[in-house]
Amino acid sequence: AAGVIQSPRHLIKEKRETATLKCYPIPRHDTVYWYQQGPGQDPQFLISFYEKMQSDKGSIPDRFSAQQFSDYHSELNMSSLELGDSALYFCASSLGQGNGELFFGEGSRLTVL
Amino acid sequence: AQTVTQSQPEMSVQEAETVTLSCTYDTSENNYYLFWYKQPPSRQMILVIRQEAYKQQNATENRFSVNFQKAAKSFSLKISDSQLGDTAMYFCAFKESQGGSEKLVFGKGTKLTVNP
């Protein structure tokens, strides 16, 4: 069965640079979530989209933005990168809202030097 | 805001034995979902088991079962016949059922080591 696809899997950037992460949800899933997991930390919710509209917002820095496109894939744009942005970024998708289960991608590991 | 507490940062168990991971949560909602996710060294987040709050019966998935105590807001995970491949971080997570936020709120995790 198709899973959530994230790209790139690994990304290395310098401070103050920009990075873009992509997420392709499971086919027919209309809701996408982004999470950030620092080293030794639990995943922290950043932002979510339902039917291409932002549905919830968590602890996402103003330097970050995201959107969901007409084909339901989502992109997380991160600008003016800081050392503290180094983390594993997870995307998850679900079908509709309220049905419970989120399916996670394998994550994109961002390293900021 | 909902909070999820896992009071055991680390646990260990011998292969083939049983271990229970604790999780408590705080919410004013009546309908919600609870999950246990496993994160092995590969860092993939893998769903282990889920529980819907309106269901009184405890969920089970093969060697994994939960003890859901709604009044006590407790949701523990029991792993029977532990295997070396069960070594991982285990996260307890909460999600509202409808309306409000759709996000998962995670606990801090419990690092489980299964020893041979």
mmCIF file with all atom_site columns, C-alpha atoms in Angstrom:
data_model
loop_
_atom_site.group_PDB
_atom_site.id
_atom_site.type_symbol
_atom_site.label_atom_id
_atom_site.label_alt_id
_atom_site.label_comp_id
_atom_site.label_asym_id
_atom_site.label_entity_id
_atom_site.label_seq_id
_atom_site.pdbx_PDB_ins_code
_atom_site.Cartn_x
_atom_site.Cartn_y
_atom_site.Cartn_z
_atom_site.occupancy
_atom_site.B_iso_or_equiv
_atom_site.pdbx_formal_charge
_atom_site.auth_seq_id
_atom_site.auth_comp_id
_atom_site.auth_asym_id
_atom_site.auth_atom_id
_atom_site.pdbx_PDB_model_num
ATOM 1   C CA . ALA A 1 1   ? 0.000   0.000   0.000  1.00 0.00 ? 1   ALA A CA 1
ATOM 2   C CA . ALA A 1 2   ? 1.160   3.511   -0.770 1.00 0.00 ? 2   ALA A CA 1
ATOM 3   C CA . GLY A 1 3   ? 2.526   5.449   2.176  1.00 0.00 ? 3   GLY A CA 1
ATOM 4   C CA . VAL A 1 4   ? 3.297   9.065   2.939  1.00 0.00 ? 4   VAL A CA 1
ATOM 5   C CA . ILE A 1 5   ? 6.283   10.171  0.889  1.00 0.00 ? 5   ILE A CA 1
ATOM 6   C CA . GLN A 1 6   ? 8.630   12.878  2.111  1.00 0.00 ? 6   GLN A CA 1
ATOM 7   C CA . SER A 1 7   ? 11.484  14.478  0.246  1.00 0.00 ? 7   SER A CA 1
ATOM 8   C CA . PRO A 1 8   ? 14.271  15.034  0.612  1.00 0.00 ? 8   PRO A CA 1
ATOM 9   C CA . ARG A 1 9   ? 15.107  12.458  3.263  1.00 0.00 ? 9   ARG A CA 1
ATOM 10  C CA . HIS A 1 10  ? 18.234  14.353  4.272  1.00 0.00 ? 10  HIS A CA 1
ATOM 11  C CA . LEU A 1 11  ? 19.116  17.995  3.830  1.00 0.00 ? 11  LEU A CA 1
ATOM 12  C CA . ILE A 1 12  ? 22.126  20.001  4.938  1.00 0.00 ? 12  ILE A CA 1
ATOM 13  C CA . LYS A 1 13  ? 21.979  23.795  4.935  1.00 0.00 ? 13  LYS A CA 1
ATOM 14  C CA . GLU A 1 14  ? 23.995  26.705  6.223  1.00 0.00 ? 14  GLU A CA 1
ATOM 15  C CA . LYS A 1 15  ? 22.685  29.257  8.714  1.00 0.00 ? 15  LYS A CA 1
ATOM 16  C CA . ARG A 1 16  ? 20.460  31.894  7.129  1.00 0.00 ? 16  ARG A CA 1
ATOM 17  C CA . GLU A 1 17  ? 19.733  29.718  4.128  1.00 0.00 ? 17  GLU A CA 1
ATOM 18  C CA . THR A 1 18  ? 16.302  28.529  2.981  1.00 0.00 ? 18  THR A CA 1
ATOM 19  C CA . ALA A 1 19  ? 14.971  24.997  2.844  1.00 0.00 ? 19  ALA A CA 1
ATOM 20  C CA . THR A 1 20  ? 11.857  23.429  1.382  1.00 0.00 ? 20  THR A CA 1
ATOM 21  C CA . LEU A 1 21  ? 10.461  20.062  2.445  1.00 0.00 ? 21  LEU A CA 1
ATOM 22  C CA . LYS A 1 22  ? 7.840   18.225  0.467  1.00 0.00 ? 22  LYS A CA 1
ATOM 23  C CA . CYS A 1 23  ? 5.151   15.792  1.541  1.00 0.00 ? 23  CYS A CA 1
ATOM 24  C CA . TYR A 1 24  ? 2.978   13.571  -0.640 1.00 0.00 ? 24  TYR A CA 1
ATOM 25  C CA . PRO A 1 25  ? 0.085   12.134  1.373  1.00 0.00 ? 25  PRO A CA 1
ATOM 26  C CA . ILE A 1 26  ? -1.488  8.750   0.920  1.00 0.00 ? 26  ILE A CA 1
ATOM 27  C CA . PRO A 1 27  ? -3.792  8.848   -2.136 1.00 0.00 ? 27  PRO A CA 1
ATOM 28  C CA . ARG A 1 28  ? -7.254  10.240  -1.259 1.00 0.00 ? 28  ARG A CA 1
ATOM 29  C CA . HIS A 1 29  ? -6.041  11.617  2.064  1.00 0.00 ? 29  HIS A CA 1
ATOM 30  C CA . ASP A 1 30  ? -7.091  15.236  2.308  1.00 0.00 ? 30  ASP A CA 1
ATOM 31  C CA . THR A 1 31  ? -5.426  16.278  5.557  1.00 0.00 ? 31  THR A CA 1
ATOM 32  C CA . VAL A 1 32  ? -1.722  16.866  6.091  1.00 0.00 ? 32  VAL A CA 1
ATOM 33  C CA . TYR A 1 33  ? 0.150   17.568  9.323  1.00 0.00 ? 33  TYR A CA 1
ATOM 34  C CA . TRP A 1 34  ? 3.724   18.745  9.885  1.00 0.00 ? 34  TRP A CA 1
ATOM 35  C CA . TYR A 1 35  ? 5.692   17.909  13.008 1.00 0.00 ? 35  TYR A CA 1
ATOM 36  C CA . GLN A 1 36  ? 9.190   18.834  14.169 1.00 0.00 ? 36  GLN A CA 1
ATOM 37  C CA . GLN A 1 37  ? 11.189  16.449  16.337 1.00 0.00 ? 37  GLN A CA 1
ATOM 38  C CA . GLY A 1 38  ? 14.417  17.696  17.843 1.00 0.00 ? 38  GLY A CA 1
ATOM 39  C CA . PRO A 1 39  ? 17.106  15.318  19.132 1.00 0.00 ? 39  PRO A CA 1
ATOM 40  C CA . GLY A 1 40  ? 15.753  13.325  22.066 1.00 0.00 ? 40  GLY A CA 1
ATOM 41  C CA . GLN A 1 41  ? 12.466  15.209  21.953 1.00 0.00 ? 41  GLN A CA 1
ATOM 42  C CA . ASP A 1 42  ? 8.848   14.303  21.296 1.00 0.00 ? 42  ASP A CA 1
ATOM 43  C CA . PRO A 1 43  ? 7.298   15.458  18.013 1.00 0.00 ? 43  PRO A CA 1
ATOM 44  C CA . GLN A 1 44  ? 5.971   18.992  18.162 1.00 0.00 ? 44  GLN A CA 1
ATOM 45  C CA . PHE A 1 45  ? 3.026   19.989  15.989 1.00 0.00 ? 45  PHE A CA 1
ATOM 46  C CA . LEU A 1 46  ? 3.747   22.772  13.509 1.00 0.00 ? 46  LEU A CA 1
ATOM 47  C CA . ILE A 1 47  ? 0.780   23.145  11.199 1.00 0.00 ? 47  ILE A CA 1
ATOM 48  C CA . SER A 1 48  ? -1.974  21.220  9.425  1.00 0.00 ? 48  SER A CA 1
ATOM 49  C CA . PHE A 1 49  ? -4.095  21.550  6.306  1.00 0.00 ? 49  PHE A CA 1
ATOM 50  C CA . TYR A 1 50  ? -7.491  20.175  5.396  1.00 0.00 ? 50  TYR A CA 1
ATOM 51  C CA . GLU A 1 51  ? -8.734  20.445  1.827  1.00 0.00 ? 51  GLU A CA 1
ATOM 52  C CA . LYS A 1 52  ? -5.943  22.891  1.001  1.00 0.00 ? 52  LYS A CA 1
ATOM 53  C CA . MET A 1 53  ? -6.856  25.271  3.825  1.00 0.00 ? 53  MET A CA 1
ATOM 54  C CA . GLN A 1 54  ? -4.884  25.699  7.008  1.00 0.00 ? 54  GLN A CA 1
ATOM 55  C CA . SER A 1 55  ? -6.800  23.879  9.708  1.00 0.00 ? 55  SER A CA 1
ATOM 56  C CA . ASP A 1 56  ? -4.610  24.314  12.763 1.00 0.00 ? 56  ASP A CA 1
ATOM 57  C CA . LYS A 1 57  ? -1.411  25.995  13.768 1.00 0.00 ? 57  LYS A CA 1
ATOM 58  C CA . GLY A 1 58  ? 1.017   25.050  16.474 1.00 0.00 ? 58  GLY A CA 1
ATOM 59  C CA . SER A 1 59  ? 4.476   26.200  17.451 1.00 0.00 ? 59  SER A CA 1
ATOM 60  C CA . ILE A 1 60  ? 5.578   27.129  13.954 1.00 0.00 ? 60  ILE A CA 1
ATOM 61  C CA . PRO A 1 61  ? 8.093   29.997  13.766 1.00 0.00 ? 61  PRO A CA 1
ATOM 62  C CA . ASP A 1 62  ? 7.208   33.018  11.668 1.00 0.00 ? 62  ASP A CA 1
ATOM 63  C CA . ARG A 1 63  ? 10.214  32.125  9.484  1.00 0.00 ? 63  ARG A CA 1
ATOM 64  C CA . PHE A 1 64  ? 8.360   28.991  8.405  1.00 0.00 ? 64  PHE A CA 1
ATOM 65  C CA . SER A 1 65  ? 5.427   28.793  6.043  1.00 0.00 ? 65  SER A CA 1
ATOM 66  C CA . ALA A 1 66  ? 3.520   25.941  4.491  1.00 0.00 ? 66  ALA A CA 1
ATOM 67  C CA . GLN A 1 67  ? 0.774   25.251  2.043  1.00 0.00 ? 67  GLN A CA 1
ATOM 68  C CA . GLN A 1 68  ? -1.212  22.400  0.578  1.00 0.00 ? 68  GLN A CA 1
ATOM 69  C CA . PHE A 1 69  ? -1.613  22.277  -3.176 1.00 0.00 ? 69  PHE A CA 1
ATOM 70  C CA . SER A 1 70  ? -4.475  21.195  -5.421 1.00 0.00 ? 70  SER A CA 1
ATOM 71  C CA . ASP A 1 71  ? -3.056  17.655  -5.651 1.00 0.00 ? 71  ASP A CA 1
ATOM 72  C CA . TYR A 1 72  ? -2.978  17.597  -1.813 1.00 0.00 ? 72  TYR A CA 1
ATOM 73  C CA . HIS A 1 73  ? 0.770   17.496  -1.515 1.00 0.00 ? 73  HIS A CA 1
ATOM 74  C CA . SER A 1 74  ? 2.224   19.956  0.949  1.00 0.00 ? 74  SER A CA 1
ATOM 75  C CA . GLU A 1 75  ? 5.427   21.945  1.214  1.00 0.00 ? 75  GLU A CA 1
ATOM 76  C CA . LEU A 1 76  ? 7.084   23.383  4.302  1.00 0.00 ? 76  LEU A CA 1
ATOM 77  C CA . ASN A 1 77  ? 9.266   26.391  3.578  1.00 0.00 ? 77  ASN A CA 1
ATOM 78  C CA . MET A 1 78  ? 11.858  27.415  6.131  1.00 0.00 ? 78  MET A CA 1
ATOM 79  C CA . SER A 1 79  ? 13.818  30.644  5.769  1.00 0.00 ? 79  SER A CA 1
ATOM 80  C CA . SER A 1 80  ? 16.658  32.288  7.700  1.00 0.00 ? 80  SER A CA 1
ATOM 81  C CA . LEU A 1 81  ? 17.606  28.900  9.060  1.00 0.00 ? 81  LEU A CA 1
ATOM 82  C CA . GLU A 1 82  ? 19.043  28.708  12.555 1.00 0.00 ? 82  GLU A CA 1
ATOM 83  C CA . LEU A 1 83  ? 21.098  25.993  14.213 1.00 0.00 ? 83  LEU A CA 1
ATOM 84  C CA . GLY A 1 84  ? 18.079  25.154  16.367 1.00 0.00 ? 84  GLY A CA 1
ATOM 85  C CA . ASP A 1 85  ? 16.057  24.247  13.297 1.00 0.00 ? 85  ASP A CA 1
ATOM 86  C CA . SER A 1 86  ? 18.111  21.073  12.960 1.00 0.00 ? 86  SER A CA 1
ATOM 87  C CA . ALA A 1 87  ? 15.560  18.337  13.491 1.00 0.00 ? 87  ALA A CA 1
ATOM 88  C CA . LEU A 1 88  ? 13.575  15.530  11.961 1.00 0.00 ? 88  LEU A CA 1
ATOM 89  C CA . TYR A 1 89  ? 10.509  16.885  10.203 1.00 0.00 ? 89  TYR A CA 1
ATOM 90  C CA . PHE A 1 90  ? 7.586   14.517  9.910  1.00 0.00 ? 90  PHE A CA 1
ATOM 91  C CA . CYS A 1 91  ? 4.642   14.784  7.627  1.00 0.00 ? 91  CYS A CA 1
ATOM 92  C CA . ALA A 1 92  ? 1.501   12.780  8.356  1.00 0.00 ? 92  ALA A CA 1
ATOM 93  C CA . SER A 1 93  ? -1.751  12.415  6.485  1.00 0.00 ? 93  SER A CA 1
ATOM 94  C CA . SER A 1 94  ? -5.280  11.329  7.275  1.00 0.00 ? 94  SER A CA 1
ATOM 95  C CA . LEU A 1 95  ? -8.572  10.917  5.494  1.00 0.00 ? 95  LEU A CA 1
ATOM 96  C CA . GLY A 1 96  ? -11.044 13.548  6.586  1.00 0.00 ? 96  GLY A CA 1
ATOM 97  C CA . GLN A 1 97  ? -11.057 14.908  10.074 1.00 0.00 ? 97  GLN A CA 1
ATOM 98  C CA . GLY A 1 98  ? -11.992 13.295  13.340 1.00 0.00 ? 98  GLY A CA 1
ATOM 99  C CA . ASN A 1 99  ? -11.526 9.721   12.234 1.00 0.00 ? 99  ASN A CA 1
ATOM 100 C CA . GLY A 1 100 ? -8.453  9.307   14.370 1.00 0.00 ? 100 GLY A CA 1
ATOM 101 C CA . GLU A 1 101 ? -5.558  7.757   12.579 1.00 0.00 ? 101 GLU A CA 1
ATOM 102 C CA . LEU A 1 102 ? -2.569  9.635   11.206 1.00 0.00 ? 102 LEU A CA 1
ATOM 103 C CA . PHE A 1 103 ? -0.100  7.930   8.918  1.00 0.00 ? 103 PHE A CA 1
ATOM 104 C CA . PHE A 1 104 ? 3.450   9.214   9.150  1.00 0.00 ? 104 PHE A CA 1
ATOM 105 C CA . GLY A 1 105 ? 6.132   9.517   6.521  1.00 0.00 ? 105 GLY A CA 1
ATOM 106 C CA . GLU A 1 106 ? 9.698   8.509   7.224  1.00 0.00 ? 106 GLU A CA 1
ATOM 107 C CA . GLY A 1 107 ? 10.701  12.073  7.957  1.00 0.00 ? 107 GLY A CA 1
ATOM 108 C CA . SER A 1 108 ? 13.112  14.582  6.486  1.00 0.00 ? 108 SER A CA 1
ATOM 109 C CA . ARG A 1 109 ? 16.252  15.178  8.500  1.00 0.00 ? 109 ARG A CA 1
ATOM 110 C CA . LEU A 1 110 ? 17.428  18.779  8.324  1.00 0.00 ? 110 LEU A CA 1
ATOM 111 C CA . THR A 1 111 ? 20.889  19.686  9.525  1.00 0.00 ? 111 THR A CA 1
ATOM 112 C CA . VAL A 1 112 ? 21.799  23.355  9.794  1.00 0.00 ? 112 VAL A CA 1
ATOM 113 C CA . LEU A 1 113 ? 25.516  24.096  9.989  1.00 0.00 ? 113 LEU A CA 1
ATOM 114 C CA . ALA B 2 1   ? -5.068  22.382  26.377 1.00 0.00 ? 1   ALA B CA 1
ATOM 115 C CA . GLN B 2 2   ? -4.652  18.645  26.351 1.00 0.00 ? 2   GLN B CA 1
ATOM 116 C CA . THR B 2 3   ? -1.523  17.223  27.917 1.00 0.00 ? 3   THR B CA 1
ATOM 117 C CA . VAL B 2 4   ? -0.039  13.750  27.795 1.00 0.00 ? 4   VAL B CA 1
ATOM 118 C CA . THR B 2 5   ? 2.308   12.491  30.494 1.00 0.00 ? 5   THR B CA 1
ATOM 119 C CA . GLN B 2 6   ? 4.611   9.509   30.291 1.00 0.00 ? 6   GLN B CA 1
ATOM 120 C CA . SER B 2 7   ? 6.276   9.156   33.658 1.00 0.00 ? 7   SER B CA 1
ATOM 121 C CA . GLN B 2 8   ? 8.853   6.522   32.665 1.00 0.00 ? 8   GLN B CA 1
ATOM 122 C CA . PRO B 2 9   ? 11.686  8.006   30.579 1.00 0.00 ? 9   PRO B CA 1
ATOM 123 C CA . GLU B 2 10  ? 13.354  4.616   30.235 1.00 0.00 ? 10  GLU B CA 1
ATOM 124 C CA . MET B 2 11  ? 12.454  1.001   30.839 1.00 0.00 ? 11  MET B CA 1
ATOM 125 C CA . SER B 2 12  ? 14.037  -2.330  30.158 1.00 0.00 ? 12  SER B CA 1
ATOM 126 C CA . VAL B 2 13  ? 12.689  -5.867  29.962 1.00 0.00 ? 13  VAL B CA 1
ATOM 127 C CA . GLN B 2 14  ? 14.072  -9.304  29.282 1.00 0.00 ? 14  GLN B CA 1
ATOM 128 C CA . GLU B 2 15  ? 13.187  -10.994 26.056 1.00 0.00 ? 15  GLU B CA 1
ATOM 129 C CA . ALA B 2 16  ? 9.931   -13.004 26.278 1.00 0.00 ? 16  ALA B CA 1
ATOM 130 C CA . GLU B 2 17  ? 8.783   -11.168 29.381 1.00 0.00 ? 17  GLU B CA 1
ATOM 131 C CA . THR B 2 18  ? 5.941   -8.675  29.741 1.00 0.00 ? 18  THR B CA 1
ATOM 132 C CA . VAL B 2 19  ? 6.305   -4.943  30.242 1.00 0.00 ? 19  VAL B CA 1
ATOM 133 C CA . THR B 2 20  ? 3.789   -2.152  30.819 1.00 0.00 ? 20  THR B CA 1
ATOM 134 C CA . LEU B 2 21  ? 4.327   1.448   29.762 1.00 0.00 ? 21  LEU B CA 1
ATOM 135 C CA . SER B 2 22  ? 2.326   4.142   31.544 1.00 0.00 ? 22  SER B CA 1
ATOM 136 C CA . CYS B 2 23  ? 0.497   7.117   30.084 1.00 0.00 ? 23  CYS B CA 1
ATOM 137 C CA . THR B 2 24  ? -1.886  9.608   31.615 1.00 0.00 ? 24  THR B CA 1
ATOM 138 C CA . TYR B 2 25  ? -3.598  12.503  29.917 1.00 0.00 ? 25  TYR B CA 1
ATOM 139 C CA . ASP B 2 26  ? -5.655  15.518  30.766 1.00 0.00 ? 26  ASP B CA 1
ATOM 140 C CA . THR B 2 27  ? -8.689  16.657  28.796 1.00 0.00 ? 27  THR B CA 1
ATOM 141 C CA . SER B 2 28  ? -12.151 18.043  29.314 1.00 0.00 ? 28  SER B CA 1
ATOM 142 C CA . GLU B 2 29  ? -13.411 16.331  26.169 1.00 0.00 ? 29  GLU B CA 1
ATOM 143 C CA . ASN B 2 30  ? -15.616 13.247  26.257 1.00 0.00 ? 30  ASN B CA 1
ATOM 144 C CA . ASN B 2 31  ? -14.848 11.913  22.792 1.00 0.00 ? 31  ASN B CA 1
ATOM 145 C CA . TYR B 2 32  ? -11.265 11.462  21.670 1.00 0.00 ? 32  TYR B CA 1
ATOM 146 C CA . TYR B 2 33  ? -8.683  8.986   20.405 1.00 0.00 ? 33  TYR B CA 1
ATOM 147 C CA . LEU B 2 34  ? -5.586  7.655   22.108 1.00 0.00 ? 34  LEU B CA 1
ATOM 148 C CA . PHE B 2 35  ? -2.620  6.081   20.392 1.00 0.00 ? 35  PHE B CA 1
ATOM 149 C CA . TRP B 2 36  ? 0.661   4.390   21.064 1.00 0.00 ? 36  TRP B CA 1
ATOM 150 C CA . TYR B 2 37  ? 3.356   5.008   18.464 1.00 0.00 ? 37  TYR B CA 1
ATOM 151 C CA . LYS B 2 38  ? 6.665   3.175   18.242 1.00 0.00 ? 38  LYS B CA 1
ATOM 152 C CA . GLN B 2 39  ? 9.789   4.923   16.998 1.00 0.00 ? 39  GLN B CA 1
ATOM 153 C CA . PRO B 2 40  ? 12.710  2.507   16.448 1.00 0.00 ? 40  PRO B CA 1
ATOM 154 C CA . PRO B 2 41  ? 16.259  3.707   15.768 1.00 0.00 ? 41  PRO B CA 1
ATOM 155 C CA . SER B 2 42  ? 15.271  4.240   12.140 1.00 0.00 ? 42  SER B CA 1
ATOM 156 C CA . ARG B 2 43  ? 13.087  7.107   13.500 1.00 0.00 ? 43  ARG B CA 1
ATOM 157 C CA . GLN B 2 44  ? 10.006  5.967   11.557 1.00 0.00 ? 44  GLN B CA 1
ATOM 158 C CA . MET B 2 45  ? 6.795   6.620   13.519 1.00 0.00 ? 45  MET B CA 1
ATOM 159 C CA . ILE B 2 46  ? 4.817   3.398   13.545 1.00 0.00 ? 46  ILE B CA 1
ATOM 160 C CA . LEU B 2 47  ? 1.297   3.095   14.912 1.00 0.00 ? 47  LEU B CA 1
ATOM 161 C CA . VAL B 2 48  ? 1.127   0.304   17.470 1.00 0.00 ? 48  VAL B CA 1
ATOM 162 C CA . ILE B 2 49  ? -2.427  0.533   18.724 1.00 0.00 ? 49  ILE B CA 1
ATOM 163 C CA . ARG B 2 50  ? -5.333  2.968   18.966 1.00 0.00 ? 50  ARG B CA 1
ATOM 164 C CA . GLN B 2 51  ? -8.280  3.359   21.325 1.00 0.00 ? 51  GLN B CA 1
ATOM 165 C CA . GLU B 2 52  ? -11.484 5.290   20.821 1.00 0.00 ? 52  GLU B CA 1
ATOM 166 C CA . ALA B 2 53  ? -12.664 6.834   24.058 1.00 0.00 ? 53  ALA B CA 1
ATOM 167 C CA . TYR B 2 54  ? -16.300 5.854   23.581 1.00 0.00 ? 54  TYR B CA 1
ATOM 168 C CA . LYS B 2 55  ? -15.363 2.181   23.374 1.00 0.00 ? 55  LYS B CA 1
ATOM 169 C CA . GLN B 2 56  ? -15.111 0.532   26.758 1.00 0.00 ? 56  GLN B CA 1
ATOM 170 C CA . GLN B 2 57  ? -13.349 -2.553  25.453 1.00 0.00 ? 57  GLN B CA 1
ATOM 171 C CA . ASN B 2 58  ? -9.575  -2.357  25.606 1.00 0.00 ? 58  ASN B CA 1
ATOM 172 C CA . ALA B 2 59  ? -7.876  -2.508  22.220 1.00 0.00 ? 59  ALA B CA 1
ATOM 173 C CA . THR B 2 60  ? -5.522  -5.372  21.419 1.00 0.00 ? 60  THR B CA 1
ATOM 174 C CA . GLU B 2 61  ? -3.147  -5.985  18.520 1.00 0.00 ? 61  GLU B CA 1
ATOM 175 C CA . ASN B 2 62  ? -1.384  -9.325  18.763 1.00 0.00 ? 62  ASN B CA 1
ATOM 176 C CA . ARG B 2 63  ? 1.185   -8.968  21.593 1.00 0.00 ? 63  ARG B CA 1
ATOM 177 C CA . PHE B 2 64  ? 0.142   -5.387  22.311 1.00 0.00 ? 64  PHE B CA 1
ATOM 178 C CA . SER B 2 65  ? -2.815  -4.450  24.476 1.00 0.00 ? 65  SER B CA 1
ATOM 179 C CA . VAL B 2 66  ? -3.930  -1.409  26.379 1.00 0.00 ? 66  VAL B CA 1
ATOM 180 C CA . ASN B 2 67  ? -5.524  -0.793  29.749 1.00 0.00 ? 67  ASN B CA 1
ATOM 181 C CA . PHE B 2 68  ? -7.805  2.167   29.143 1.00 0.00 ? 68  PHE B CA 1
ATOM 182 C CA . GLN B 2 69  ? -9.237  3.728   32.289 1.00 0.00 ? 69  GLN B CA 1
ATOM 183 C CA . LYS B 2 70  ? -11.318 6.680   31.106 1.00 0.00 ? 70  LYS B CA 1
ATOM 184 C CA . ALA B 2 71  ? -12.294 7.981   34.525 1.00 0.00 ? 71  ALA B CA 1
ATOM 185 C CA . ALA B 2 72  ? -8.686  7.906   35.654 1.00 0.00 ? 72  ALA B CA 1
ATOM 186 C CA . LYS B 2 73  ? -7.499  9.271   32.281 1.00 0.00 ? 73  LYS B CA 1
ATOM 187 C CA . SER B 2 74  ? -4.993  6.474   32.048 1.00 0.00 ? 74  SER B CA 1
ATOM 188 C CA . PHE B 2 75  ? -3.885  4.601   28.930 1.00 0.00 ? 75  PHE B CA 1
ATOM 189 C CA . SER B 2 76  ? -1.136  2.058   29.569 1.00 0.00 ? 76  SER B CA 1
ATOM 190 C CA . LEU B 2 77  ? 0.452   -0.219  26.966 1.00 0.00 ? 77  LEU B CA 1
ATOM 191 C CA . LYS B 2 78  ? 1.254   -3.836  27.747 1.00 0.00 ? 78  LYS B CA 1
ATOM 192 C CA . ILE B 2 79  ? 3.725   -5.687  25.574 1.00 0.00 ? 79  ILE B CA 1
ATOM 193 C CA . SER B 2 80  ? 3.640   -9.439  26.048 1.00 0.00 ? 80  SER B CA 1
ATOM 194 C CA . ASP B 2 81  ? 6.366   -11.871 25.014 1.00 0.00 ? 81  ASP B CA 1
ATOM 195 C CA . SER B 2 82  ? 8.767   -8.984  24.392 1.00 0.00 ? 82  SER B CA 1
ATOM 196 C CA . GLN B 2 83  ? 11.026  -9.326  21.365 1.00 0.00 ? 83  GLN B CA 1
ATOM 197 C CA . LEU B 2 84  ? 14.347  -7.692  20.558 1.00 0.00 ? 84  LEU B CA 1
ATOM 198 C CA . GLY B 2 85  ? 12.621  -5.805  17.739 1.00 0.00 ? 85  GLY B CA 1
ATOM 199 C CA . ASP B 2 86  ? 10.390  -4.082  20.274 1.00 0.00 ? 86  ASP B CA 1
ATOM 200 C CA . THR B 2 87  ? 13.362  -1.968  21.354 1.00 0.00 ? 87  THR B CA 1
ATOM 201 C CA . ALA B 2 88  ? 12.304  1.583   20.518 1.00 0.00 ? 88  ALA B CA 1
ATOM 202 C CA . MET B 2 89  ? 10.923  4.858   21.830 1.00 0.00 ? 89  MET B CA 1
ATOM 203 C CA . TYR B 2 90  ? 7.228   4.585   22.572 1.00 0.00 ? 90  TYR B CA 1
ATOM 204 C CA . PHE B 2 91  ? 5.055   7.669   22.421 1.00 0.00 ? 91  PHE B CA 1
ATOM 205 C CA . CYS B 2 92  ? 1.571   7.961   23.828 1.00 0.00 ? 92  CYS B CA 1
ATOM 206 C CA . ALA B 2 93  ? -0.588  10.426  21.899 1.00 0.00 ? 93  ALA B CA 1
ATOM 207 C CA . PHE B 2 94  ? -4.010  12.098  22.206 1.00 0.00 ? 94  PHE B CA 1
ATOM 208 C CA . LYS B 2 95  ? -6.324  13.391  19.503 1.00 0.00 ? 95  LYS B CA 1
ATOM 209 C CA . GLU B 2 96  ? -9.710  15.034  19.756 1.00 0.00 ? 96  GLU B CA 1
ATOM 210 C CA . SER B 2 97  ? -12.507 13.226  17.995 1.00 0.00 ? 97  SER B CA 1
ATOM 211 C CA . GLN B 2 98  ? -14.301 16.013  16.179 1.00 0.00 ? 98  GLN B CA 1
ATOM 212 C CA . GLY B 2 99  ? -14.151 19.714  15.970 1.00 0.00 ? 99  GLY B CA 1
ATOM 213 C CA . GLY B 2 100 ? -11.398 21.629  17.694 1.00 0.00 ? 100 GLY B CA 1
ATOM 214 C CA . SER B 2 101 ? -7.879  20.682  16.833 1.00 0.00 ? 101 SER B CA 1
ATOM 215 C CA . GLU B 2 102 ? -7.140  17.626  14.751 1.00 0.00 ? 102 GLU B CA 1
ATOM 216 C CA . LYS B 2 103 ? -3.540  17.397  15.768 1.00 0.00 ? 103 LYS B CA 1
ATOM 217 C CA . LEU B 2 104 ? -1.894  14.680  17.823 1.00 0.00 ? 104 LEU B CA 1
ATOM 218 C CA . VAL B 2 105 ? -0.443  15.710  21.151 1.00 0.00 ? 105 VAL B CA 1
ATOM 219 C CA . PHE B 2 106 ? 2.455   13.483  22.163 1.00 0.00 ? 106 PHE B CA 1
ATOM 220 C CA . GLY B 2 107 ? 3.924   12.569  25.508 1.00 0.00 ? 107 GLY B CA 1
ATOM 221 C CA . LYS B 2 108 ? 7.676   12.829  26.084 1.00 0.00 ? 108 LYS B CA 1
ATOM 222 C CA . GLY B 2 109 ? 8.151   9.167   25.284 1.00 0.00 ? 109 GLY B CA 1
ATOM 223 C CA . THR B 2 110 ? 9.490   6.061   27.017 1.00 0.00 ? 110 THR B CA 1
ATOM 224 C CA . LYS B 2 111 ? 12.663  4.451   25.783 1.00 0.00 ? 111 LYS B CA 1
ATOM 225 C CA . LEU B 2 112 ? 12.190  0.681   25.945 1.00 0.00 ? 112 LEU B CA 1
ATOM 226 C CA . THR B 2 113 ? 15.114  -1.692  25.720 1.00 0.00 ? 113 THR B CA 1
ATOM 227 C CA . VAL B 2 114 ? 14.520  -5.418  25.319 1.00 0.00 ? 114 VAL B CA 1
ATOM 228 C CA . ASN B 2 115 ? 17.506  -7.391  26.559 1.00 0.00 ? 115 ASN B CA 1
ATOM 229 C CA . PRO B 2 116 ? 18.444  -10.845 25.236 1.00 0.00 ? 116 PRO B CA 1
#
